[in-house]
Structure formats: structure tokens, C-alpha cells
Tab-separated table of C-alpha atoms in Angstrom:
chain	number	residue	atom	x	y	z
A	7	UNK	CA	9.011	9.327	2.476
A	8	UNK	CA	10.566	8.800	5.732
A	9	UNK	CA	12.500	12.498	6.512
A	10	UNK	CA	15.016	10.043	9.079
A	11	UNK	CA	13.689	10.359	12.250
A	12	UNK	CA	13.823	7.263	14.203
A	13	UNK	CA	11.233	6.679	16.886
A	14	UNK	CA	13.810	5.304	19.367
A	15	UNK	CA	17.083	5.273	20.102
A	16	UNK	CA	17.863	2.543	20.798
A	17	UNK	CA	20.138	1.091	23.623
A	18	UNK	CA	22.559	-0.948	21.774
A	19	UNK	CA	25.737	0.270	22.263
A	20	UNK	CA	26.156	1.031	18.187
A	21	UNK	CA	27.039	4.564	17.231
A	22	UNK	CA	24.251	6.222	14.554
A	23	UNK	CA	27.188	5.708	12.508
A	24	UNK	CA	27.631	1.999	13.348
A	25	UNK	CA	23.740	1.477	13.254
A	26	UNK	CA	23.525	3.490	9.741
A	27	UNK	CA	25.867	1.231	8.239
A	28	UNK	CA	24.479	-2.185	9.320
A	29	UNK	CA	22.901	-4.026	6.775
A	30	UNK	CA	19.703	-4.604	5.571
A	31	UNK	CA	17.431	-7.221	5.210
A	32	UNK	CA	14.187	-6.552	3.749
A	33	UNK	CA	10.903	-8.595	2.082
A	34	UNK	CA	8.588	-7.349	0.227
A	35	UNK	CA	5.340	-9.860	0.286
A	36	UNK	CA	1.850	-9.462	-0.163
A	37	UNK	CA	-0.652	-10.440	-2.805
A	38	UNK	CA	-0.116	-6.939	-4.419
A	39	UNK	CA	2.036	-6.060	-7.473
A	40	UNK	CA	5.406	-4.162	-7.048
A	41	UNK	CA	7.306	-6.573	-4.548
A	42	UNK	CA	9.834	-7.296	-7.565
A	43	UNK	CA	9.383	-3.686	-8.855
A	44	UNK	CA	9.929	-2.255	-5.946
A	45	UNK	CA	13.242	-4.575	-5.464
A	46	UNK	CA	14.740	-3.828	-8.502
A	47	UNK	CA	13.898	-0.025	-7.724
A	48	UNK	CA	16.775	-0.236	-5.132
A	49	UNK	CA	18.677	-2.684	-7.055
A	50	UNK	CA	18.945	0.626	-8.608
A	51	UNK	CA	19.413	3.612	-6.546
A	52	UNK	CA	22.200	1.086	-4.952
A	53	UNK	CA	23.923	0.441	-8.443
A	54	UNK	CA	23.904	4.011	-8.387
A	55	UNK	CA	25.469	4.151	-5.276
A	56	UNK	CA	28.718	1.748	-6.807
A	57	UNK	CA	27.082	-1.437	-4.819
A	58	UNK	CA	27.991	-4.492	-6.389
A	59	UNK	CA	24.796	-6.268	-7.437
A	60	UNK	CA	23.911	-9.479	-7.962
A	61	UNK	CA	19.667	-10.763	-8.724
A	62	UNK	CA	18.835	-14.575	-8.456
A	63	UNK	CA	15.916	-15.308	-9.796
A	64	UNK	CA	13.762	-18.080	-8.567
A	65	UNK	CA	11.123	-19.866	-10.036
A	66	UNK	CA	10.758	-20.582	-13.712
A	67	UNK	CA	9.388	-16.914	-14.894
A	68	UNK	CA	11.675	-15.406	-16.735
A	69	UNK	CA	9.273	-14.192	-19.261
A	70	UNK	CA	8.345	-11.694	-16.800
A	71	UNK	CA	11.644	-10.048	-15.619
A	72	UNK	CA	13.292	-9.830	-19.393
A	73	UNK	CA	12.703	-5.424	-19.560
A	74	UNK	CA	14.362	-5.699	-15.602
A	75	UNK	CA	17.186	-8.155	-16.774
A	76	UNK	CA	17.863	-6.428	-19.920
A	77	UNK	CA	18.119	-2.721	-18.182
A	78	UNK	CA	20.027	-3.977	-15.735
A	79	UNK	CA	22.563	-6.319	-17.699
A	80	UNK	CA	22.933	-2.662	-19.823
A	81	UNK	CA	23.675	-0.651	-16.247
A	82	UNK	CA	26.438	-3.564	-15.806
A	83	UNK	CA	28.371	-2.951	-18.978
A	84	UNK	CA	27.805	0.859	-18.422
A	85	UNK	CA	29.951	-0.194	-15.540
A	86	UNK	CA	32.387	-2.496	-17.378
A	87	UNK	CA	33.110	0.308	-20.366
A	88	UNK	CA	32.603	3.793	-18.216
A	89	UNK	CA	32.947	3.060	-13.915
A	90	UNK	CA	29.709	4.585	-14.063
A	91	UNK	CA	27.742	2.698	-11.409
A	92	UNK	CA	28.002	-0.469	-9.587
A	93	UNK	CA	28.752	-3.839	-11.379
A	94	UNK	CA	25.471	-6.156	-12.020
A	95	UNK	CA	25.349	-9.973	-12.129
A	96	UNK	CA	22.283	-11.447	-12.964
A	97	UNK	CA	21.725	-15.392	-12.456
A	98	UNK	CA	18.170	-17.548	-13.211
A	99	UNK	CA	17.304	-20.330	-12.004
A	100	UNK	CA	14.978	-20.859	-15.400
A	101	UNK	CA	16.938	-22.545	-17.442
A	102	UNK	CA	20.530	-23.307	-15.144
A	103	UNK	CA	21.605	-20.857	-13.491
A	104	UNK	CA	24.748	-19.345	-14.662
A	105	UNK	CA	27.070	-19.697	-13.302
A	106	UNK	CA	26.959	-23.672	-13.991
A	107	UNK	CA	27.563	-23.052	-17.795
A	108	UNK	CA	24.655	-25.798	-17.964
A	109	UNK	CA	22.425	-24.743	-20.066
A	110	UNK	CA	18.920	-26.430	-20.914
A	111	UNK	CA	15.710	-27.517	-18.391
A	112	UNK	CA	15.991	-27.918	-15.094
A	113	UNK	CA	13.704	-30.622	-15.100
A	114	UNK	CA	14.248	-30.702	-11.008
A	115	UNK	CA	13.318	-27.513	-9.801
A	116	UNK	CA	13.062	-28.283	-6.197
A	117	UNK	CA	16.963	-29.502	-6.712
A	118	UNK	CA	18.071	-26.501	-8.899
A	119	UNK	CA	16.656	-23.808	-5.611
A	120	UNK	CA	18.787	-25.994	-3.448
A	121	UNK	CA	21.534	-25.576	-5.640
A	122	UNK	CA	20.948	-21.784	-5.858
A	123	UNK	CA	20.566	-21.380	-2.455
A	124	UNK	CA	24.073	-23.385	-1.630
A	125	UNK	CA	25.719	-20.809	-3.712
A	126	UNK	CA	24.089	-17.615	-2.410
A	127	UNK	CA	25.296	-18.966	0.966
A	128	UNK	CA	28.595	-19.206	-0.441
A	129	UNK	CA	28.746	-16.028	-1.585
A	130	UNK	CA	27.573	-14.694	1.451
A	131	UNK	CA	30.160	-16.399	3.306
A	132	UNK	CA	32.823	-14.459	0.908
A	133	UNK	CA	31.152	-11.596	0.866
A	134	UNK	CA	30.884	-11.167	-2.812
A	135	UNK	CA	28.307	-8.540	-3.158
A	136	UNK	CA	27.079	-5.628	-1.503
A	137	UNK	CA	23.383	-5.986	-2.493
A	138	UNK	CA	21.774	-9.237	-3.160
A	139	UNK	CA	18.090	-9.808	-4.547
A	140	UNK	CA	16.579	-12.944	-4.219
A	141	UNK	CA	13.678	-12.758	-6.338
A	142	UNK	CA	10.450	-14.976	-5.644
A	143	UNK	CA	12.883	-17.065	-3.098
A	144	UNK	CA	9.513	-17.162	-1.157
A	145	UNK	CA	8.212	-20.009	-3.596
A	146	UNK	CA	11.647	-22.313	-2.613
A	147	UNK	CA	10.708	-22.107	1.207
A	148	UNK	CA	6.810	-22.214	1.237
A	149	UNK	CA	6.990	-25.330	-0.915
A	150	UNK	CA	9.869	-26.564	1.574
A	151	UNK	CA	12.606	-26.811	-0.922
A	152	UNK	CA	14.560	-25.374	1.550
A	153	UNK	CA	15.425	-25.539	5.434
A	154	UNK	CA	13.781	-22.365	6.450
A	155	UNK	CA	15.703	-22.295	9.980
A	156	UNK	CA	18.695	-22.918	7.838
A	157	UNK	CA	18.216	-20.084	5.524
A	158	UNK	CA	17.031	-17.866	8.258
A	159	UNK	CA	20.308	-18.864	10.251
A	160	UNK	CA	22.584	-18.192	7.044
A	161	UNK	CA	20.889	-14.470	6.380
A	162	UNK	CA	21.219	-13.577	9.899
A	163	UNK	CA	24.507	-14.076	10.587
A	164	UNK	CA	25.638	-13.133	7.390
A	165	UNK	CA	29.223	-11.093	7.576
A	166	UNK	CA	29.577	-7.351	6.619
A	167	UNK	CA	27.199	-4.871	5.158
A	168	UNK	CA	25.353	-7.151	2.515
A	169	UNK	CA	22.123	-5.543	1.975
A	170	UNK	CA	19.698	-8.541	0.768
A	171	UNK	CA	16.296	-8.327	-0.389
A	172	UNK	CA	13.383	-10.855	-0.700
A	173	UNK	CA	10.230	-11.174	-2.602
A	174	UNK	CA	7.644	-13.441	-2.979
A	175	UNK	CA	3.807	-13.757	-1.603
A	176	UNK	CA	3.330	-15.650	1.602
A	177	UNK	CA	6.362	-15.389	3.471
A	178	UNK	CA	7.341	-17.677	6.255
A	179	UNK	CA	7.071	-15.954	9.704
A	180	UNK	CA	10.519	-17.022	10.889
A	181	UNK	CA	11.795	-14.936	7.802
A	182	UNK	CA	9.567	-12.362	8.592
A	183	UNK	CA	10.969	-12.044	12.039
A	184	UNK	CA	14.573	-12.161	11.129
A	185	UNK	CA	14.115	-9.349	8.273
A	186	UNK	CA	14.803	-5.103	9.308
A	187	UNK	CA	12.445	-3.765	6.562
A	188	UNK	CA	8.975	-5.977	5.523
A	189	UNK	CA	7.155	-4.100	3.251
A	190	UNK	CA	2.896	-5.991	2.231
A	191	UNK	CA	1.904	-5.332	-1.335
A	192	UNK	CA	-2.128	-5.483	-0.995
A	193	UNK	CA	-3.553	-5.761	-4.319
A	194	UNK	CA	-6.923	-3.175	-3.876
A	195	UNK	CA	-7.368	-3.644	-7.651
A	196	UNK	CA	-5.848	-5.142	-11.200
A	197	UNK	CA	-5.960	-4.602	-14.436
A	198	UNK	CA	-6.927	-8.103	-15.569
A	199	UNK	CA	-9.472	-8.423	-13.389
A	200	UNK	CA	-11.323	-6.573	-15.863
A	201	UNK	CA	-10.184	-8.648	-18.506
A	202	UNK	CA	-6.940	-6.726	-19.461
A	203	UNK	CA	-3.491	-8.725	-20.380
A	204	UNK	CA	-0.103	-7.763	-19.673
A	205	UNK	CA	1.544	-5.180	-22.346
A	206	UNK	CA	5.021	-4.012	-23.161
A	207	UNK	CA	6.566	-1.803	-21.299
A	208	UNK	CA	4.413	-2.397	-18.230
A	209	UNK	CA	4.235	-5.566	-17.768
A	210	UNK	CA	7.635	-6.641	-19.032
B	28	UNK	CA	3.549	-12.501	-10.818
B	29	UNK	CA	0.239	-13.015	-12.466
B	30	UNK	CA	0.712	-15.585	-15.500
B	31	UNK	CA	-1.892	-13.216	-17.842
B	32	UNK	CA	-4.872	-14.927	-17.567
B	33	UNK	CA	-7.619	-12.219	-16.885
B	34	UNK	CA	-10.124	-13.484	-14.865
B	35	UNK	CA	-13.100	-12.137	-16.849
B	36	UNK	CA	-13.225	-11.208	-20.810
B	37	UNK	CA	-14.884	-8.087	-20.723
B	38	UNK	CA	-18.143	-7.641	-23.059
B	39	UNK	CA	-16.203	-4.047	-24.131
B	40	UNK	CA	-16.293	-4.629	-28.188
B	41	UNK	CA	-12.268	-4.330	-28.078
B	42	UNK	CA	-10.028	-6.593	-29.348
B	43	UNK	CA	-7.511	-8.604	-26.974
B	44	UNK	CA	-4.768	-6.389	-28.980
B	45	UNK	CA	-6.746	-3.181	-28.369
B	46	UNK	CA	-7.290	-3.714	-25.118
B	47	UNK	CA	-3.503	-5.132	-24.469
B	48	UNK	CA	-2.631	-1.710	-25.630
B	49	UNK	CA	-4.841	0.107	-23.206
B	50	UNK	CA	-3.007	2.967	-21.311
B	51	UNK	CA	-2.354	2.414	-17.318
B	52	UNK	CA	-3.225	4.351	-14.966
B	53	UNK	CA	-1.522	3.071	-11.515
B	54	UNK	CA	-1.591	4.160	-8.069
B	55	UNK	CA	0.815	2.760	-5.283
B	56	UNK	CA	-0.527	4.310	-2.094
B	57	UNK	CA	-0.635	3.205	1.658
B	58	UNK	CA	1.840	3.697	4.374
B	59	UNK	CA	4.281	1.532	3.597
B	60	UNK	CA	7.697	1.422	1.756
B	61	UNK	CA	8.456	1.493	-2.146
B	62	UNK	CA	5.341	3.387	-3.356
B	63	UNK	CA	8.089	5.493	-5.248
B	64	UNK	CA	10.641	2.860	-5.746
B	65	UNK	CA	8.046	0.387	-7.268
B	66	UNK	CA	7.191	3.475	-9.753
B	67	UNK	CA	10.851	3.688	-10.716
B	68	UNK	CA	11.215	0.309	-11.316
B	69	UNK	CA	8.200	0.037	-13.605
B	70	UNK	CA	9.942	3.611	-15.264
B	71	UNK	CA	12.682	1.444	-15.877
B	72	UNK	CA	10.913	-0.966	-17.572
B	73	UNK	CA	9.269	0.881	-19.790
B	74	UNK	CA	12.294	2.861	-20.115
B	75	UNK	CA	14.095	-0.646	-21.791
B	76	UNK	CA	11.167	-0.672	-24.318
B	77	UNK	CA	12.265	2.947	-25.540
B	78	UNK	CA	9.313	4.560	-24.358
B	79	UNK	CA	9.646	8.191	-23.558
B	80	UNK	CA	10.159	8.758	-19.644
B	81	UNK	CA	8.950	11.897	-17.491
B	82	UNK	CA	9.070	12.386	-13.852
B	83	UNK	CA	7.785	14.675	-11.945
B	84	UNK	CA	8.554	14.975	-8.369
B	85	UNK	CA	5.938	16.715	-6.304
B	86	UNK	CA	6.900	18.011	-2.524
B	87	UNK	CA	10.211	18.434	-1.660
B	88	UNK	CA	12.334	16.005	-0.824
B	89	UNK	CA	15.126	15.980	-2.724
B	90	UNK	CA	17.001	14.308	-0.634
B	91	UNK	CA	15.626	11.379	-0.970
B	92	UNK	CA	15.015	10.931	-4.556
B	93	UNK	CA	18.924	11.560	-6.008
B	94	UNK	CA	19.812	8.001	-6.201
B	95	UNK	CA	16.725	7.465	-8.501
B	96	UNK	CA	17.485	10.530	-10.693
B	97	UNK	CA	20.964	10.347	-10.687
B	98	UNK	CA	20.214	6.622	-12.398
B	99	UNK	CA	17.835	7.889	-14.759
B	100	UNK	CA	19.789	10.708	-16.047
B	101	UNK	CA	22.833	8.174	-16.913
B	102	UNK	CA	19.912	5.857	-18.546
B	103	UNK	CA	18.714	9.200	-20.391
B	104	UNK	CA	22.002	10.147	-21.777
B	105	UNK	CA	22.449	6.294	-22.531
B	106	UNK	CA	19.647	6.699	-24.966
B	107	UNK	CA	20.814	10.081	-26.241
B	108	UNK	CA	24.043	8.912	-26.771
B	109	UNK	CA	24.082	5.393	-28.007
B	110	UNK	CA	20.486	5.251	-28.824
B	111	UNK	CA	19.469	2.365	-25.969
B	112	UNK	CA	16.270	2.745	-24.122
B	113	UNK	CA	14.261	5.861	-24.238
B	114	UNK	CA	14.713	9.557	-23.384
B	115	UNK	CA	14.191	10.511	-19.683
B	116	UNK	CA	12.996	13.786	-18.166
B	117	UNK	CA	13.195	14.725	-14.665
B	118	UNK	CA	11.378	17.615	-13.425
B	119	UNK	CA	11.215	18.661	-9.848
B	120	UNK	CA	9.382	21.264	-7.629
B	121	UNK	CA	11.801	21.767	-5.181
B	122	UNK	CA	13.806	24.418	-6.586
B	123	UNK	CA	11.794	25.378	-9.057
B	124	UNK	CA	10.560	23.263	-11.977
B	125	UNK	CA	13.074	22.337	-14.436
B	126	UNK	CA	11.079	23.891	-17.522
B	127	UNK	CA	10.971	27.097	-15.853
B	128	UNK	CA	14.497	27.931	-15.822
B	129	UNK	CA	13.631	29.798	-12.622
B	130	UNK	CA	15.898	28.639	-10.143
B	131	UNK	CA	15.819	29.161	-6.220
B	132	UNK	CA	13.282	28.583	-3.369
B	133	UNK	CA	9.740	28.425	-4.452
B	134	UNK	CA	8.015	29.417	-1.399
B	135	UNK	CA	4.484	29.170	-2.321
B	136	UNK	CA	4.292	25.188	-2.534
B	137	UNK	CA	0.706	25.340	-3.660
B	138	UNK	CA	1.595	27.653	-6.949
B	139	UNK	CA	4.257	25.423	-7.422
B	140	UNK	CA	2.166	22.165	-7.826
B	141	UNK	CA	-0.407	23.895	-9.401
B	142	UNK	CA	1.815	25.097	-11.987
B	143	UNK	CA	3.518	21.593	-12.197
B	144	UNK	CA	-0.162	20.140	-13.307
B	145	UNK	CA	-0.836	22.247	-15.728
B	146	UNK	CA	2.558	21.672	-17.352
B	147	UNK	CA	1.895	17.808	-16.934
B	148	UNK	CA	-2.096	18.496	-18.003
B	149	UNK	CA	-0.416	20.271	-21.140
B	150	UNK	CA	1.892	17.365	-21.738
B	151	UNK	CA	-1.110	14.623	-21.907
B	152	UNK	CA	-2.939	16.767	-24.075
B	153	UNK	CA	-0.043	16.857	-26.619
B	154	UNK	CA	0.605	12.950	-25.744
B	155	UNK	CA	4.492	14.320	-25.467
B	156	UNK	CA	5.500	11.487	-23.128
B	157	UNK	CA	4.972	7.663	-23.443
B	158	UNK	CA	5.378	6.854	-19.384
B	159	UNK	CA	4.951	9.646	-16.399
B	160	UNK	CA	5.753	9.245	-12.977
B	161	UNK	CA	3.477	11.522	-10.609
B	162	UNK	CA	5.556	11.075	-7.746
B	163	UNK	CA	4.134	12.088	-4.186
B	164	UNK	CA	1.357	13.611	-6.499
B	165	UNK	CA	-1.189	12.259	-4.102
B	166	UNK	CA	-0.058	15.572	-1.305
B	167	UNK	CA	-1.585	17.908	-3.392
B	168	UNK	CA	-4.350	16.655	-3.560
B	169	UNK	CA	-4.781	15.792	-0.520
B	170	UNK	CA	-4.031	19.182	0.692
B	171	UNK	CA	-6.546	21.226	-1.460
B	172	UNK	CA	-3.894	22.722	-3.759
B	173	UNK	CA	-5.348	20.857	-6.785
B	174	UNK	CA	-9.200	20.327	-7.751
B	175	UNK	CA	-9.510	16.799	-7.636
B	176	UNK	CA	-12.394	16.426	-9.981
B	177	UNK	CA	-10.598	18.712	-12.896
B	178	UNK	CA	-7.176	16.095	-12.230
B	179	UNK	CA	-9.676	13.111	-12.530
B	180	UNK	CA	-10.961	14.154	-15.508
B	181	UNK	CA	-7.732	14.925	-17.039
B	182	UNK	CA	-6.318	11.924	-16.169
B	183	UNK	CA	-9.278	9.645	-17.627
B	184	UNK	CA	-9.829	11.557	-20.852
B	185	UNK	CA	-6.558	12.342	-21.658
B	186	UNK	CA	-5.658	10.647	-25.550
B	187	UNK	CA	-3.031	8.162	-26.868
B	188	UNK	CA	-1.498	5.643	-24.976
B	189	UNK	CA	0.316	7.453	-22.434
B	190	UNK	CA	0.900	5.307	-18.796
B	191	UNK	CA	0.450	7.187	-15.705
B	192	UNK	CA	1.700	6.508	-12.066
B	193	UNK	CA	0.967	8.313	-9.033
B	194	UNK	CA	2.882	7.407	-5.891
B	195	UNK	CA	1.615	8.773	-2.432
B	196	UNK	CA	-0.351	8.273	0.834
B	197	UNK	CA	-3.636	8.626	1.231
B	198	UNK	CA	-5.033	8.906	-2.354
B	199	UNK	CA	-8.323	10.298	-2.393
B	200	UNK	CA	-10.995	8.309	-3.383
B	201	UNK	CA	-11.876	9.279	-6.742
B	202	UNK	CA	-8.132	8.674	-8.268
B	203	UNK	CA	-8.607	5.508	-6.668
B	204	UNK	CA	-11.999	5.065	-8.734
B	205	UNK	CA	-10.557	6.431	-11.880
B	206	UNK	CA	-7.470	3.586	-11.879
B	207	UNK	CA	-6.728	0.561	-13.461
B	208	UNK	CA	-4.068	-0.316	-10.920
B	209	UNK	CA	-3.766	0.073	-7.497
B	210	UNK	CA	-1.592	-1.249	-5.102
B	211	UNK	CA	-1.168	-0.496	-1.209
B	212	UNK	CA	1.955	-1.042	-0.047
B	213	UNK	CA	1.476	-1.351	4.227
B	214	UNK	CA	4.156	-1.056	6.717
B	215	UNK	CA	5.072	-4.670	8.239
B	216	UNK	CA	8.278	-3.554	9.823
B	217	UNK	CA	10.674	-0.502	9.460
B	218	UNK	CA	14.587	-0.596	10.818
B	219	UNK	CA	13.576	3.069	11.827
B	220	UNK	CA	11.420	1.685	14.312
B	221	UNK	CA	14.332	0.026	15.702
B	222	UNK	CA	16.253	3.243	15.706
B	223	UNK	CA	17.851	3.281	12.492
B	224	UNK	CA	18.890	5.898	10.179
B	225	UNK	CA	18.196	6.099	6.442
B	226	UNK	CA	21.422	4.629	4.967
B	227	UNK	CA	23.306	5.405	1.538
B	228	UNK	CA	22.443	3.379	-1.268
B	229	UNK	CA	18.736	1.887	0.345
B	230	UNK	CA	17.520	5.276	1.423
B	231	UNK	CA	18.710	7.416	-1.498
């Protein structure tokens, strides 16, 4: 681990103070495994910090993230009942996303990431949380469901200290540029490429 | 995320169910961030499936792991107490491993993680834990304090269905032969190139 020594100092006017507080953006690409993992892992430490959290999952996968969802949903009531924690909202894009109350397909998915997106921005706007994963929201922009100069635009000058995290393979370079923290996942070698499936408690 | 199609069956006489249940063992090296945090996130997986948790954090750097622990003590006690997930251990060289009871400075690091294997190489043996976490694990190796063939052969032989992860730079070569998983994670960008400090709830 990094033992907090930055390379430069740099000449920006900010205190260490002002500079140790600004906020994050971070994405976590790469053909490699972990780049959800490793979001959720500080989804986590943050929760334990108090942060308010909030995951939006893209793409229809939700088979995958049901161990992260259900831990997580669990760390949100331990907030609700004991203060313990951070509170945790959780929204999918899967089937509606949650906050619409619609349930059922979205049989539009290019439509439902634009709505998801719209709200995200909203939120961002109001600054609703303090730490914000947007889960596969790579997918949205590669397959240009979304503006990408738009999005870039909307993360950048986002107000406050939102910390916001983004994972997906093949990130767009304009997002690339705009992020603080880009982290490639390099698959050197898989499980089922020798044949193996995915098992409980590993892969979900 | 991979959809669970292997890309080869594999001629091994094992059922898909056998082989489904086949124990992992991962290693997230490279220079890059979320080695350890993409660990803890697959700890908490497994840790919503009820499997039994130990960590053990080799090298010290405490400071930069309480965010983790603090979360996976409250998940512990949420399992002792209400009976959801599994039971969590956390074990730590830094002041002394927590089995030892002996508190204080241990100021022979090498005896330290040598003692911290065979504890973990006695654990294995008596298949006490469903899910370890090596973490930083790959130091001590790389530093001589550990014979790399005897933790190899440990590792690979070692009974049950018990998942391993190792999290550190530079792994040597033979752990990397002996895995099923491996992921590099490689340094894109890093705000402390830029001068930042490590900040509360993304740091630790």
C-alpha cells in the first residue's frame, strides 16, 4: 500500500487539508476480474467511515452482484436499526430501477441507462450521497447510450466531496482523463479457462 | 463479468458439480490499486454465503487496513449475534498476532511471518476456515522469510474446499504457477501523483 507520500506538491494553492478532502473520482477497467470487487471493497471501508452510499448498477447482470447486494442491503439496515455505519441505497437498472416503483423488463435498455444516468446527475446536483458507484456504466458509454462529453462534464464539475467510482472494461479516454484514480485489471489467468464455472461464495 | 461459459471442458474425469466446487486459489498482484480491496470484497461475498472468514494481515500497516477490519468485525458480530453471514477472524502481525495473546512490538518481522504461516499452514490442514485472505502475503516471500517451495506445496495440497487469496506485489513465480486466479491490477493514474494525500474513507 501507498504509506502517503505524494511525489509532488503540487502548486495549486489548496492546503494538504483542502487537497485531502477533494473528491475522488476513480475507474477501475481492464479485462481482469476485481474492477466491481474492488469497488464494492471501498463501498465498504467508506460505509464504515458513515459515507452515505448509493450503487447503480448497469447492465442487465444482476445474477452476478446478488452476495454484494445482499451484504450490503444488510450493512444498510445495520445502519437503519444500530447508527452503525453509513446508510446504503442500492438501485438496478435490471429490471427498473428503483426508484421508479416500475417493476418488470426494461425491454429498452439503451433508454433505461439514459434514464439512470438523468437521475445520478440529479443527485449529484443535490448532493445526495457521499460515495457513488456506478457499476459497469462503461457498457452505457462505449455502446453510446450516453453523451460521453456530457457525462464527463456532469462528473467533473460535480459539487462537494462526492467520491464516485466507475467500472467497466474499455473505458472511454475522455473519462479516463477526467478521473484522479484509474486502476487496469489485467486478467494473467482464469479459472474457466480451464473449464471451471462460477461457484458460491466466489463468484456470487 | 464473465457470463460462465468456460472456454474449454476439461478431459479431468470430474463432474461440472465437482469441479464447480473446486477450491480457489487467487492472486491479485501488480502495482496498482485494490489488490487488497478486491480481496475484501470477494471476503465479503463469501462472507454473505456464511462461509467462515480469516484474515491475515502480513507487514505492517495498520494504518491502512482499519476501515476494512473495523467492517468485518461489525459483519462478524452480525453473524454471532443474529446469526447472518459467517464468522470473521482477523489476525494481524503488527502487534503481535492475535492468537498469541502476546501483545507489543514484534521486532523480528521475519519470526513474525514465519510464525503467522505456520499458524495459517496449521489452519488448512485442519480445514478450520472456509475463505482466507493472505493479505500482503506476497512480502515474505519475496523477501526470503518464507521457503517458497514448502508455501507452494502447502497451498496446492492442502484438503477440503477452503478458498485462498493472496494480495501483494511482485508474486513470485511459482504462486503464480500454482493459481487458479490471477489478476494484475496496474497503475493507470494515482491522485498521489498529483500531490494528494490518502483521504478518510478511500484510503482507510
Amino acid at each position: 500500500m501507498p504509506q502517503g507520500q505524494p511525489l509532488v506538491v503540487p502548486n495549486d494553492g489548496l492546503t494538504t487539508k483542502a487537497r485531502r478532502n477533494a473528491p475522488i473520482l476513480a475507474v477501475h477497467t481492464g479485462p481482469g476480474k476485481g474492477k466491481s470487487t474492488a469497488a464494492f471493497g471501498m463501498a465498504l471501508r467508506a460505509w464504515n467511515q458513515g459515507f452515505d452510499i448509493a450503487v447503480f448498477q448497469f447492465v442487465k447482470s444482476a445474477k452476478w452482484k446478488v452476495g454484494e447486494e445482499a451484504a450490503f442491503q444488510t450493512l444498510g439496515r445495520l445502519h437503519d436499526e444500530q447508527g452503525v455505519g453509513g446508510p446504503v441505497q442500492w438501485h438496478k437498472m435490471g429490471s427498473g430501477w428503483s426508484w421508479t416503483r416500475r417493476q418488470g423488463s426494461d425491454e429498452d435498455h439503451a433508454a433505461a441507462a439514459v434514464e439512470g444516468w438523468a437521475e445520478i446527475s440529479r443527485r449529484l446536483a443535490a448532493e445526495q450521497h457521499d460515495f457513488y458507484v456506478l457499476d459497469e456504466f462503461t457498457y452505457p458509454l462505449k455502446w453510446g447510450w450516453l453523451d460521453i462529453d456530457e457525462v464527463v462534464t456532469t462528473l467533473t464539475e460535480r459539487p462537494g466531496t462526492q467520491h464516485v467510482v466507475i467500472t467497466g472494461r474499455d473505458a472511454p479516454p475522455q473519462l479516463l482523463d477526467a478521473a484522479d484514480l484509474v486502476t487496469e485489471m489485467t486478467k494473467v489467468k482464469h479459472p474457466m479457462d480451464a473449464g471451471r464455472k462460477g461457484q458460491r461464495g466466489i463468484e456470487w
